[in-house]
Amino acid sequence: MERDMVIGVDVGGTHLRTALVDREGSILLRGRIETAAAAGVRETSERLSRECLALKDGAAALGGRVRAVGLGVAGKVDGATGKVIFSPNLRALDGYAVAPELAKAIGLPVVLDNDANVFGMGEARAGAGRGIENWLGIVLGTGIGGCLILKGDLWTGDGLGFVAETGHMIVDPAGPRCICGLRGCLEAHASGRALKEGVEKAAAKGALGAGVLRDRLEAGTLDAEAVHLAAREGDSLAKSLFQRMGWALGLAVANLFTVLGIRSAVIGGGVASSWDQFIGPLSESIDRHSCMFDVSEARILRGALGDDAALLGAGLLAWRPAAHFIFPE
Amino acid sequence: MERDMVIGVDVGGTHLRTALVDREGSILLRGRIETAAAAGVRETSERLSRECLALKDGAAALGGRVRAVGLGVAGKVDGATGKVIFSPNLRALDGYAVAPELAKAIGLPVVLDNDANVFGMGEARAGAGRGIENWLGIVLGTGIGGCLILKGDLWTGDGLGFVAETGHMIVDPAGPRCICGLRGCLEAHASGRALKEGVEKAAAKGALGAGVLRDRLEAGTLDAEAVHLAAREGDSLAKSLFQRMGWALGLAVANLFTVLGIRSAVIGGGVASSWDQFIGPLSESIDRHSCMFDVSEARILRGALGDDAALLGAGLLAWRPAAHFIFPE
């Protein structure tokens, strides 16, 4: 008998990751390519179909059969229609009926949610959030996503298509312009893009000395990992960018703990690999920006599953009996 | 047969209000005096006992009998011990075992919660929040309190003794110092105290012209109502203070809607009577500080019960079967 499987997909600002997930929540196969959103919606959409079809073949080779696809996409999405409403980090997908188009292309039912919500489902099931009743999730990538787990469940708010968009909380109304158009969002201080732009701004002012940052900038390979490397080597610009990142994250977390009356946060996403550089400033900032609780009461945890959190969560989405599937026409 | 009644008490930064509440949630009698927190904890505590004893007599005169007292106190409180932990606007009560002392003084069981939570219970039962599943409550008084109603219930978070302390969210890290010690809290921009201090600062700089504000300041009767009156008469300082208030409230509401994925807020408290002066700037500010939703989707409602919201809510607290009562020794 064929084993039932699902595909979990994480469509991020930079990478498009896929996984084959069984009913027990184990990941059997993985795929990863660039999202290539800059090349337009058609290219991203074709990559998405191709990756899913490859995993369908992979499932067959394992004696399994794919039943459905769970899709996590960065930004504001509408699960009922399967459309992306507004995605600051994937503007090419704005308004795109990603779930119906994918369902048609691969002949499988597709369920859509926000990428940070699927991260939350994964970490709650098998990661750092396991056993914690209430927590705030923050996903540090090209942009910043978020989720809220309240009373052990993913919080969905009024069903407006967005929730826990922590990246677009304003932490400093006089702060830098964000990609969403607002000024001073958390994302404009603490995302992978903010790190990269911080280096670019310094270079534009002629304030970038010799070293890994200038080398990578000139080679066109500057990314958050390079800024992390530079900070570990003691580069003062890189260190100041992580200082600002920790400051902004700490202010946002302090504000949200103050309002939600909770004390736990799980921070994941690719840029969480720079943990050693921002956790100190983050803790200091929570301390400086809280009057209702002591920073020693706060539990700031690093996501335990890495990239697998969102992949597993997207798979879990497709296993939910109550999932709102979009079927192929 | 004697009718069962409870006493609901709202201990605010300025006023101490009491009400006799029946099982149906009707208010039968009311009392109101000054909290007199500046005179110390003994004075406030004696006033509290005296007011409750007066209502006990009042109940007897109505053929009723008081069974319990529900107490709403501004700040961080511990319902399990009946202690005030930290109250920025009633510092005299910090650490005071208000519920056990009151229980002893009047010989009745007492249940304690935060004043904004009791506001929320009142508005949810019979006010502007009735029938709305998810909403943020903001209580504008001397300070600013808040509550969260999620899935129709008062949200209590991790049970840390505080929740929805919207007043101590930081809206501008470079903003004015707040009474809690932090810089840039919502309360430092948008409370009754912030309005009053705005006038005092202008006076200290010699920038206060002739008019109602100077008259009231010199007479020692300057309060939020006077600033409201001046704004209605076109006073530019008063108008700028309400502009700042609306700006800060709008930024806080936009941030919280973005994170909670909800669209409704109920604003009450004494200073909500200045609604006509701050609702315009508040709406503009929500618009300017949101990228995930349009201000036209937001429902910003004025509390419908006035002072009765917290009184009714405190009474409802004492009627709850699951209430954690502190009994007289």
PDB file of C-alpha atoms in Angstrom, chain A residues 76 86 134 148 150-151 155 157-158 160 162-165 168-173 180 182 247 251 255-263 288-293, chain B residues 76 86 134 148 150-151 155 157-158 160 162-165 168-173 180 182 247 251 255-263 288-293:
ATOM      1  CA  LYS A  76      -0.621  38.993   4.026  1.00  0.00           C
ATOM      2  CA  PHE A  86       0.332  41.941   0.038  1.00  0.00           C
ATOM      3  CA  ASN A 134       1.794  31.346  25.207  1.00  0.00           C
ATOM      4  CA  LEU A 148       1.483  34.165  18.138  1.00  0.00           C
ATOM      5  CA  LEU A 150      -1.930  31.604  22.558  1.00  0.00           C
ATOM      6  CA  LYS A 151      -3.292  28.840  24.790  1.00  0.00           C
ATOM      7  CA  TRP A 155      -3.684  32.791  17.011  1.00  0.00           C
ATOM      8  CA  GLY A 157      -7.098  37.172  15.132  1.00  0.00           C
ATOM      9  CA  ASP A 158     -10.103  38.478  13.233  1.00  0.00           C
ATOM     10  CA  LEU A 160      -8.026  39.594   8.270  1.00  0.00           C
ATOM     11  CA  PHE A 162      -2.457  38.928   8.624  1.00  0.00           C
ATOM     12  CA  VAL A 163      -1.506  38.342  12.228  1.00  0.00           C
ATOM     13  CA  ALA A 164       1.599  38.859  14.340  1.00  0.00           C
ATOM     14  CA  GLU A 165       3.236  41.019  11.668  1.00  0.00           C
ATOM     15  CA  HIS A 168       5.816  46.035  10.713  1.00  0.00           C
ATOM     16  CA  MET A 169       5.447  47.261  14.271  1.00  0.00           C
ATOM     17  CA  ILE A 170       6.954  50.709  14.464  1.00  0.00           C
ATOM     18  CA  VAL A 171       9.728  50.777  17.060  1.00  0.00           C
ATOM     19  CA  ASP A 172      11.032  54.248  16.253  1.00  0.00           C
ATOM     20  CA  PRO A 173       8.813  56.734  14.414  1.00  0.00           C
ATOM     21  CA  CYS A 180       6.552  48.488   3.248  1.00  0.00           C
ATOM     22  CA  LEU A 182       6.298  53.080   6.675  1.00  0.00           C
ATOM     23  CA  TRP A 247      17.924  47.193  20.546  1.00  0.00           C
ATOM     24  CA  LEU A 251      11.986  47.154  22.345  1.00  0.00           C
ATOM     25  CA  ASN A 255       6.222  46.230  24.214  1.00  0.00           C
ATOM     26  CA  LEU A 256       4.515  42.967  23.271  1.00  0.00           C
ATOM     27  CA  PHE A 257       5.200  41.246  26.605  1.00  0.00           C
ATOM     28  CA  THR A 258       3.827  44.375  28.340  1.00  0.00           C
ATOM     29  CA  VAL A 259       0.646  44.217  26.281  1.00  0.00           C
ATOM     30  CA  LEU A 260       0.170  40.447  26.106  1.00  0.00           C
ATOM     31  CA  GLY A 261       1.203  39.743  29.704  1.00  0.00           C
ATOM     32  CA  ILE A 262       3.384  36.864  28.518  1.00  0.00           C
ATOM     33  CA  ARG A 263       7.086  36.160  28.976  1.00  0.00           C
ATOM     34  CA  ARG A 288      15.667  49.094  29.495  1.00  0.00           C
ATOM     35  CA  HIS A 289      12.196  49.100  27.898  1.00  0.00           C
ATOM     36  CA  SER A 290      10.089  47.239  30.489  1.00  0.00           C
ATOM     37  CA  CYS A 291       8.542  48.550  33.669  1.00  0.00           C
ATOM     38  CA  MET A 292       6.073  45.721  34.287  1.00  0.00           C
ATOM     39  CA  PHE A 293       8.470  42.776  34.479  1.00  0.00           C
TER      40      PHE A 293
ATOM     41  CA  LYS B  76       0.186  45.365  38.418  1.00  0.00           C
ATOM     42  CA  PHE B  86       3.421  48.004  41.276  1.00  0.00           C
ATOM     43  CA  ASN B 134     -11.705  40.402  19.787  1.00  0.00           C
ATOM     44  CA  LEU B 148      -7.648  42.584  25.855  1.00  0.00           C
ATOM     45  CA  LEU B 150      -9.868  37.647  22.945  1.00  0.00           C
ATOM     46  CA  LYS B 151     -12.464  35.138  21.784  1.00  0.00           C
ATOM     47  CA  TRP B 155      -7.193  37.690  28.263  1.00  0.00           C
ATOM     48  CA  GLY B 157      -1.711  36.038  29.587  1.00  0.00           C
ATOM     49  CA  ASP B 158       0.759  34.034  31.631  1.00  0.00           C
ATOM     50  CA  LEU B 160       2.128  37.501  35.659  1.00  0.00           C
ATOM     51  CA  PHE B 162      -0.208  42.447  34.425  1.00  0.00           C
ATOM     52  CA  VAL B 163      -1.736  42.297  30.986  1.00  0.00           C
ATOM     53  CA  ALA B 164      -2.568  44.798  28.263  1.00  0.00           C
ATOM     54  CA  GLU B 165      -0.536  47.546  29.944  1.00  0.00           C
ATOM     55  CA  HIS B 168       3.577  51.432  29.088  1.00  0.00           C
ATOM     56  CA  MET B 169       4.156  50.494  25.481  1.00  0.00           C
ATOM     57  CA  ILE B 170       6.908  52.702  24.137  1.00  0.00           C
ATOM     58  CA  VAL B 171       5.645  54.653  21.138  1.00  0.00           C
ATOM     59  CA  ASP B 172       8.661  56.935  20.780  1.00  0.00           C
ATOM     60  CA  PRO B 173      12.008  55.926  22.309  1.00  0.00           C
ATOM     61  CA  CYS B 180       7.078  54.588  35.411  1.00  0.00           C
ATOM     62  CA  LEU B 182      10.793  54.629  31.047  1.00  0.00           C
ATOM     63  CA  TRP B 247      -0.788  60.579  17.176  1.00  0.00           C
ATOM     64  CA  LEU B 251       0.598  54.556  16.594  1.00  0.00           C
ATOM     65  CA  ASN B 255       1.095  48.454  16.146  1.00  0.00           C
ATOM     66  CA  LEU B 256      -1.272  46.293  18.193  1.00  0.00           C
ATOM     67  CA  PHE B 257      -3.724  45.677  15.327  1.00  0.00           C
ATOM     68  CA  THR B 258      -0.714  44.718  13.152  1.00  0.00           C
ATOM     69  CA  VAL B 259       0.472  42.219  15.753  1.00  0.00           C
ATOM     70  CA  LEU B 260      -2.883  40.900  16.968  1.00  0.00           C
ATOM     71  CA  GLY B 261      -4.514  40.781  13.542  1.00  0.00           C
ATOM     72  CA  ILE B 262      -7.640  42.427  14.962  1.00  0.00           C
ATOM     73  CA  ARG B 263      -9.490  45.601  14.006  1.00  0.00           C
ATOM     74  CA  ARG B 288      -0.040  56.671   8.638  1.00  0.00           C
ATOM     75  CA  HIS B 289       1.311  53.835  10.799  1.00  0.00           C
ATOM     76  CA  SER B 290      -0.294  50.745   9.211  1.00  0.00           C
ATOM     77  CA  CYS B 291       0.791  48.817   6.157  1.00  0.00           C
ATOM     78  CA  MET B 292      -1.243  45.660   6.746  1.00  0.00           C
ATOM     79  CA  PHE B 293      -4.738  47.138   6.852  1.00  0.00           C
TER      80      PHE B 293
END
